CSV table of C-alpha atoms and ligand atoms in Angstrom, one decimal:
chain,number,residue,atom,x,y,z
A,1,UNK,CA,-13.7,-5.1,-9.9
A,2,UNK,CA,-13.4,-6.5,-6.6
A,3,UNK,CA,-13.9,-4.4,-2.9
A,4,UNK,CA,-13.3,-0.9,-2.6
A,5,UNK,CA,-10.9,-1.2,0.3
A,6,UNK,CA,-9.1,1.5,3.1
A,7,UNK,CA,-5.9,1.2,4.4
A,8,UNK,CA,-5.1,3.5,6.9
A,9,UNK,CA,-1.1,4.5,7.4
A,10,UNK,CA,0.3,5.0,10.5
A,11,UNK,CA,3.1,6.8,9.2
A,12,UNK,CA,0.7,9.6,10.9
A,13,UNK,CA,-0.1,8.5,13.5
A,14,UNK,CA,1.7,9.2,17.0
A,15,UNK,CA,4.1,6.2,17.2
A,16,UNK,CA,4.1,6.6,21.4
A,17,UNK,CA,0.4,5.0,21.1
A,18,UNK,CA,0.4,3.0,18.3
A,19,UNK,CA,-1.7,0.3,20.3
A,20,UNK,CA,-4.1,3.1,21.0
A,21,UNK,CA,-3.9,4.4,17.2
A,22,UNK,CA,-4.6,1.0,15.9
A,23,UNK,CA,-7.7,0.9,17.7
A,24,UNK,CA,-9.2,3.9,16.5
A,25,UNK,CA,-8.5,3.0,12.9
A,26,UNK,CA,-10.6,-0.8,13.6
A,27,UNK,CA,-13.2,-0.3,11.0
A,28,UNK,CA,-10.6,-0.6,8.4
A,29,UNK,CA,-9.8,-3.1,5.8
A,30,UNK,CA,-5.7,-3.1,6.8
A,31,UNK,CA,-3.3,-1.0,8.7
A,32,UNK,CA,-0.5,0.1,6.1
A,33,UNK,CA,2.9,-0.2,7.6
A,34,UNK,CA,5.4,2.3,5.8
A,35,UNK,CA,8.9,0.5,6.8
A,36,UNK,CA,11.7,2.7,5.9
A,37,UNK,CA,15.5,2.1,5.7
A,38,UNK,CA,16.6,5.6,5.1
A,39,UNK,CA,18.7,3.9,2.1
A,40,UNK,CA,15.7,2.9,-0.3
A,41,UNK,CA,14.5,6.3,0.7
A,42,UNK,CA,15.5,9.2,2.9
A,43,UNK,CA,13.5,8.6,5.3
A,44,UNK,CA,13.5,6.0,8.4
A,45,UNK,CA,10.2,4.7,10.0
A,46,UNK,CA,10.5,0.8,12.0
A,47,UNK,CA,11.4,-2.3,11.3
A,48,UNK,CA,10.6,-6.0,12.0
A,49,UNK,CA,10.7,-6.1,16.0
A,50,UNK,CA,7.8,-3.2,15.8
A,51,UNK,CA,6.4,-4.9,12.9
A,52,UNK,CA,5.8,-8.2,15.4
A,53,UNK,CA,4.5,-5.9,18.0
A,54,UNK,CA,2.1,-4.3,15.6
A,55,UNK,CA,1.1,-7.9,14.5
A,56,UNK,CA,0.2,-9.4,17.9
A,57,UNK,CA,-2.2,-6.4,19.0
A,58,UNK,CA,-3.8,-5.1,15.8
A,59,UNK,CA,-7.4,-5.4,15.9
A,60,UNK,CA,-7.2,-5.6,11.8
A,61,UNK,CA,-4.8,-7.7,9.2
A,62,UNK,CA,-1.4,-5.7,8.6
A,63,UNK,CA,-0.4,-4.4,4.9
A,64,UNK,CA,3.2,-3.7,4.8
A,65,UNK,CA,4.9,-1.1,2.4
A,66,UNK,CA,8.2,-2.2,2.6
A,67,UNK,CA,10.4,0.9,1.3
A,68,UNK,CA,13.7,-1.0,1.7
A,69,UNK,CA,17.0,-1.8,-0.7
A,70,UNK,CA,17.6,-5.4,-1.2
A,71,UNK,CA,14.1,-6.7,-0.2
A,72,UNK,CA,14.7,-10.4,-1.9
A,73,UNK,CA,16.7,-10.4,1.6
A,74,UNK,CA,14.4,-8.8,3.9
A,75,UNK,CA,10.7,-9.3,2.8
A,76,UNK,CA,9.9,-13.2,3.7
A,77,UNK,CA,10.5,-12.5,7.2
A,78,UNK,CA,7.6,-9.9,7.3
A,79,UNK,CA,5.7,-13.1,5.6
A,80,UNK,CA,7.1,-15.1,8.2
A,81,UNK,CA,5.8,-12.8,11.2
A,82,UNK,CA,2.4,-13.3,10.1
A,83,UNK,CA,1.5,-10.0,8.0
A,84,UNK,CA,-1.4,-10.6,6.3
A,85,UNK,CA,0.0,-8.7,2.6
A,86,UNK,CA,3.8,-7.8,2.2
A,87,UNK,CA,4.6,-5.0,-0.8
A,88,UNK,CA,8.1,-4.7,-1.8
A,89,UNK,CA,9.5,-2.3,-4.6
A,90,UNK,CA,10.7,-3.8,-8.1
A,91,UNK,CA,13.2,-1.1,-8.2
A,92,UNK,CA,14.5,-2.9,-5.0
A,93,UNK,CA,14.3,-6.6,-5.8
A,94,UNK,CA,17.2,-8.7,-8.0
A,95,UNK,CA,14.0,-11.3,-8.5
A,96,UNK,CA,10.9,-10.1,-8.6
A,97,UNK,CA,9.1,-13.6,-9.7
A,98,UNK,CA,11.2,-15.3,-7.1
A,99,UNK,CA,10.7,-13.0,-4.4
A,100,UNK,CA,6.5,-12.9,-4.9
A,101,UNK,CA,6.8,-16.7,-4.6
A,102,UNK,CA,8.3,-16.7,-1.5
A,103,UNK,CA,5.9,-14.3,0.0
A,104,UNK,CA,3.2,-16.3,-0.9
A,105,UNK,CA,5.0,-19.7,-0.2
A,106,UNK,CA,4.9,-18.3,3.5
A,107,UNK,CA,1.7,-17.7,3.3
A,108,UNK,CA,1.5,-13.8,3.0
A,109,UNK,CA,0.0,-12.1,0.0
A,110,UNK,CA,2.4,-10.7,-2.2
A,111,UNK,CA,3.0,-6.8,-3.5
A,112,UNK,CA,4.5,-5.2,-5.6
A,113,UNK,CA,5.1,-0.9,-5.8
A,114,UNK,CA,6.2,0.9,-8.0
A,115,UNK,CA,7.8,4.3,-7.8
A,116,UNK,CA,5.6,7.3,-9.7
A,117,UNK,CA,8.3,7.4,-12.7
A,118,UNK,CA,8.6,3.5,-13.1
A,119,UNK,CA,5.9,1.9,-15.8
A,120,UNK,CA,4.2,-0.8,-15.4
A,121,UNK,CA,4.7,-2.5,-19.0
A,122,UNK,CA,7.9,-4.7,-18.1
A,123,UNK,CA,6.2,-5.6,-15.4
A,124,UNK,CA,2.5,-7.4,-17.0
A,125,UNK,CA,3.7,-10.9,-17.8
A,126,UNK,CA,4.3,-11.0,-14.0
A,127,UNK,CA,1.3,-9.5,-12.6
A,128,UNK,CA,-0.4,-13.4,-11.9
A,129,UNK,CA,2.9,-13.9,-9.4
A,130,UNK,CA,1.5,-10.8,-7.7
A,131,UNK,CA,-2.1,-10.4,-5.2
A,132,UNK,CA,-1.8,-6.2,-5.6
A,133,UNK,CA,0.1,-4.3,-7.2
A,134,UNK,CA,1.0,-0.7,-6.1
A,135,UNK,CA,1.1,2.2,-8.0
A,136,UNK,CA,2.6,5.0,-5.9
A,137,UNK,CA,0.8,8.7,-5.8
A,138,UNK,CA,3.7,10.4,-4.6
A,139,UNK,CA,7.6,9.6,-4.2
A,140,UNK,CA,7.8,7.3,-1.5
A,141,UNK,CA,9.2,8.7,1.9
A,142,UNK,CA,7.1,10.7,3.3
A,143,UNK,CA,3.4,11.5,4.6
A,144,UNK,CA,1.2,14.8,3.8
A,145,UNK,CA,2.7,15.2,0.1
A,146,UNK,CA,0.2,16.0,-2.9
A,147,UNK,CA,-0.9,13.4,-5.0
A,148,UNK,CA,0.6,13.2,-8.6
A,149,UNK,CA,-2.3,13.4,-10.9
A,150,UNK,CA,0.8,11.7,-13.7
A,151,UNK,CA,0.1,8.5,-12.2
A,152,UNK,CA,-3.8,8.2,-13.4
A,153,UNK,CA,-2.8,6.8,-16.9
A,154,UNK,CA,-0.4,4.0,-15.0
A,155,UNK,CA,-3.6,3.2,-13.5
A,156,UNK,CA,-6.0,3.2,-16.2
A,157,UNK,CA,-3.7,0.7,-18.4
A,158,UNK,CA,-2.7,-1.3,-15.1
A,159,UNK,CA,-6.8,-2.2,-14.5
A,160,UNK,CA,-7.3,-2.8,-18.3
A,161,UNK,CA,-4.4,-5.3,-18.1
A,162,UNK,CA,-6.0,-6.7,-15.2
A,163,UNK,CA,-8.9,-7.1,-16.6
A,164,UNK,CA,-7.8,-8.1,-19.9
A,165,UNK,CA,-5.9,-11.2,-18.5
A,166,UNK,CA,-8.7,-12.2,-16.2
A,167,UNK,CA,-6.3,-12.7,-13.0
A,168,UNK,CA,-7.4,-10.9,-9.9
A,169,UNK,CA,-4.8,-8.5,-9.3
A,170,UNK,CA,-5.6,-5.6,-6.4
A,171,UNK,CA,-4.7,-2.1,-7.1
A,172,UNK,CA,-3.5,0.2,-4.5
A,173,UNK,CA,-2.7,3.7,-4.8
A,174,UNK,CA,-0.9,5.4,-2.0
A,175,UNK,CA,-0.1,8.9,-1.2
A,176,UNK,CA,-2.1,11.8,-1.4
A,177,UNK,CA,-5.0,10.3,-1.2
A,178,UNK,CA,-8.1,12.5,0.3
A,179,UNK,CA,-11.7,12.1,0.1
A,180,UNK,CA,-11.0,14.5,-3.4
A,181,UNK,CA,-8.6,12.1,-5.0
A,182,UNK,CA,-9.8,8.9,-4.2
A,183,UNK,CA,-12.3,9.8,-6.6
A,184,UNK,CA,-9.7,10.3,-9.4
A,185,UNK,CA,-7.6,7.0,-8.3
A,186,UNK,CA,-10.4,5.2,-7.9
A,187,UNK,CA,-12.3,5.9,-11.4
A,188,UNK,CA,-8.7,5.1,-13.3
A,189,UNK,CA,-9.1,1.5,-11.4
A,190,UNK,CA,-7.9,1.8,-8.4
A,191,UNK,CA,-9.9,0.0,-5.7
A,192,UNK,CA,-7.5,-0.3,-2.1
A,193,UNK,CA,-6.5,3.3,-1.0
A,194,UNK,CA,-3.8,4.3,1.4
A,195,UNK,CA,-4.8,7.4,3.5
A,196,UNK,CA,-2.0,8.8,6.3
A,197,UNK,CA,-3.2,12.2,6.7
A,198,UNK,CA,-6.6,12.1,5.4
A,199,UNK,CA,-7.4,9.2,8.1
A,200,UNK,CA,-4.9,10.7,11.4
A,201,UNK,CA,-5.4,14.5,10.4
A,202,UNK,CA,-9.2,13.7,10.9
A,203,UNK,CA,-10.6,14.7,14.7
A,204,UNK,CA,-11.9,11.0,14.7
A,205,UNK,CA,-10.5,8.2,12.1
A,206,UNK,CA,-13.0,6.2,12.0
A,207,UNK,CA,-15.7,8.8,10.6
A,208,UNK,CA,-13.1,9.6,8.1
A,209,UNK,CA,-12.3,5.9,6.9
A,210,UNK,CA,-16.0,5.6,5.8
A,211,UNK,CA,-16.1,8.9,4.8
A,212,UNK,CA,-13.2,7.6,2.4
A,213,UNK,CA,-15.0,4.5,1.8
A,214,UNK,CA,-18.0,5.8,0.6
A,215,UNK,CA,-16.6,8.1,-2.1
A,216,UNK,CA,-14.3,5.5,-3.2
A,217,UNK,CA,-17.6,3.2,-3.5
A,218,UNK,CA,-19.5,6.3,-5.5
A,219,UNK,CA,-16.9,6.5,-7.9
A,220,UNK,CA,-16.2,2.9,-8.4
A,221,UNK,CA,-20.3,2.5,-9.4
A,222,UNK,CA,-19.9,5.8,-11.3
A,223,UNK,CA,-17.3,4.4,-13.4
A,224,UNK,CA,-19.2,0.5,-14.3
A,225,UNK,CA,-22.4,2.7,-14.8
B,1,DX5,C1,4.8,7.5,1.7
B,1,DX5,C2,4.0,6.3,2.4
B,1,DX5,C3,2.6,6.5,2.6
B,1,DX5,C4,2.2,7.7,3.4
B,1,DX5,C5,1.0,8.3,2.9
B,1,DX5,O1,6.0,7.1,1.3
B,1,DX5,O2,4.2,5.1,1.6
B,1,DX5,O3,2.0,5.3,3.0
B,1,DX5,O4,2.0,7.4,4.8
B,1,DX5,O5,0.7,9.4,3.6
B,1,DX5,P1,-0.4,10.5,3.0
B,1,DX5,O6,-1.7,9.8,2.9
B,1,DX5,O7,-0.4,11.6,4.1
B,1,DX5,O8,0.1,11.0,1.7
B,2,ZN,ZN1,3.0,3.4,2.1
């Protein structure tokens, strides 16, 4: 399985400073950007103009959540601003297959989330098209919820699909996560982890990114032992 990798949202961070916030969070694999149309879900967060900003002074590649209704329409211009992964919903895309494309065409890696209640089975013939795919923890919207332990066997038959096909497909798990459940996520098969809370709630973010890191690690080795 490949690198044990944290993603730190800024969905909790203070969005006066986010030039500030980024930096504190530099020891990070990716900053996850929760974008948010308040349609998709009921909740509303920032869109591409901030997205840009956020590009030109991060100290580390963006990973954008895109949490959006019709993203075949709205995705390829994150690729096009330069984020390093864009994730879009299947229960918000017409074309899937055609929309992954794109993303990568632009030269972004290309995600794909699903909601908690959505399985991943339709969705396995398509997983070469995609570079992660994302298996939400909680019901997207919102920061600080508790992690749905129902998502574990999405993510144990997601990684033995993965495997089983041989194509190098990333899982990320997002929501809930703390340095207690990435233990759980990441010994189903998960192996990049979203922290909001865990990572901003912290009195310094850096010290909890490896403290996330290193459990995430111990169970990965755990689990190939
Ligand atoms: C929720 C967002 C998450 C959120 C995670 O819809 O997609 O990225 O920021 O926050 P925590 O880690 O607090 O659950
Ligand atoms: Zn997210």
């Amino acid at each position: 399985m490949s690198q044990c990798c944290i993603n730190p949202s800024i969905l909790s961070a203070d969005f006066v400073n986010l030039e500030a916030e980024l930096q504190r969070i530099s020891n990070a694999d990716a900053v996850h950007v929760d974008v948010m149309d308040n349609h998709f879900v009921p909740n509303l967060t920032l869109g591409l103009p901030v997205v840009q900003r956020i590009q030109a002074v991060s100290p580390i590649p963006l990973d954008a959540h895109l949490m959006i209704s019709d993203a075949d329409r709205w995705a390829p211009a994150y690729a096009d601003a330069g984020v390093a992964s864009v994730t879009f919903h299947a229960e918000a895309a017409m074309a899937p297959v055609k929309l992954a494309r794109e993303l990568r065409a632009r030269g972004s890696k290309a995600g794909m989330a699903l909601r908690p209640a959505t399985p991943v089975e339709p969705f396995l013939d398509m997983l070469s098209e995609l570079d992660m795919l994302l298996i939400m923890t909680v019901e997207p919207g919102f920061g600080g919820q508790s992690f749905l332990d129902i998502t574990l066997p999405k993510i144990r038959r997601a990684r033995a699909a993965i495997e089983g096909s041989g194509i190098g497909v990333a899982i990320q798990v997002d929501g809930g996560i703390t340095e207690e459940t990435i233990v759980r996520a990441a010994e189903a098969g998960a192996n990049v982890f979203v922290a909001g809370s865990a990572v901003y709630g912290h009195e310094d973010p850096a010290v909890a990114i490896d403290l996330l890191r290193a459990a995430g690690q111990a169970a990965a080795a755990s689990t190939k032992a």
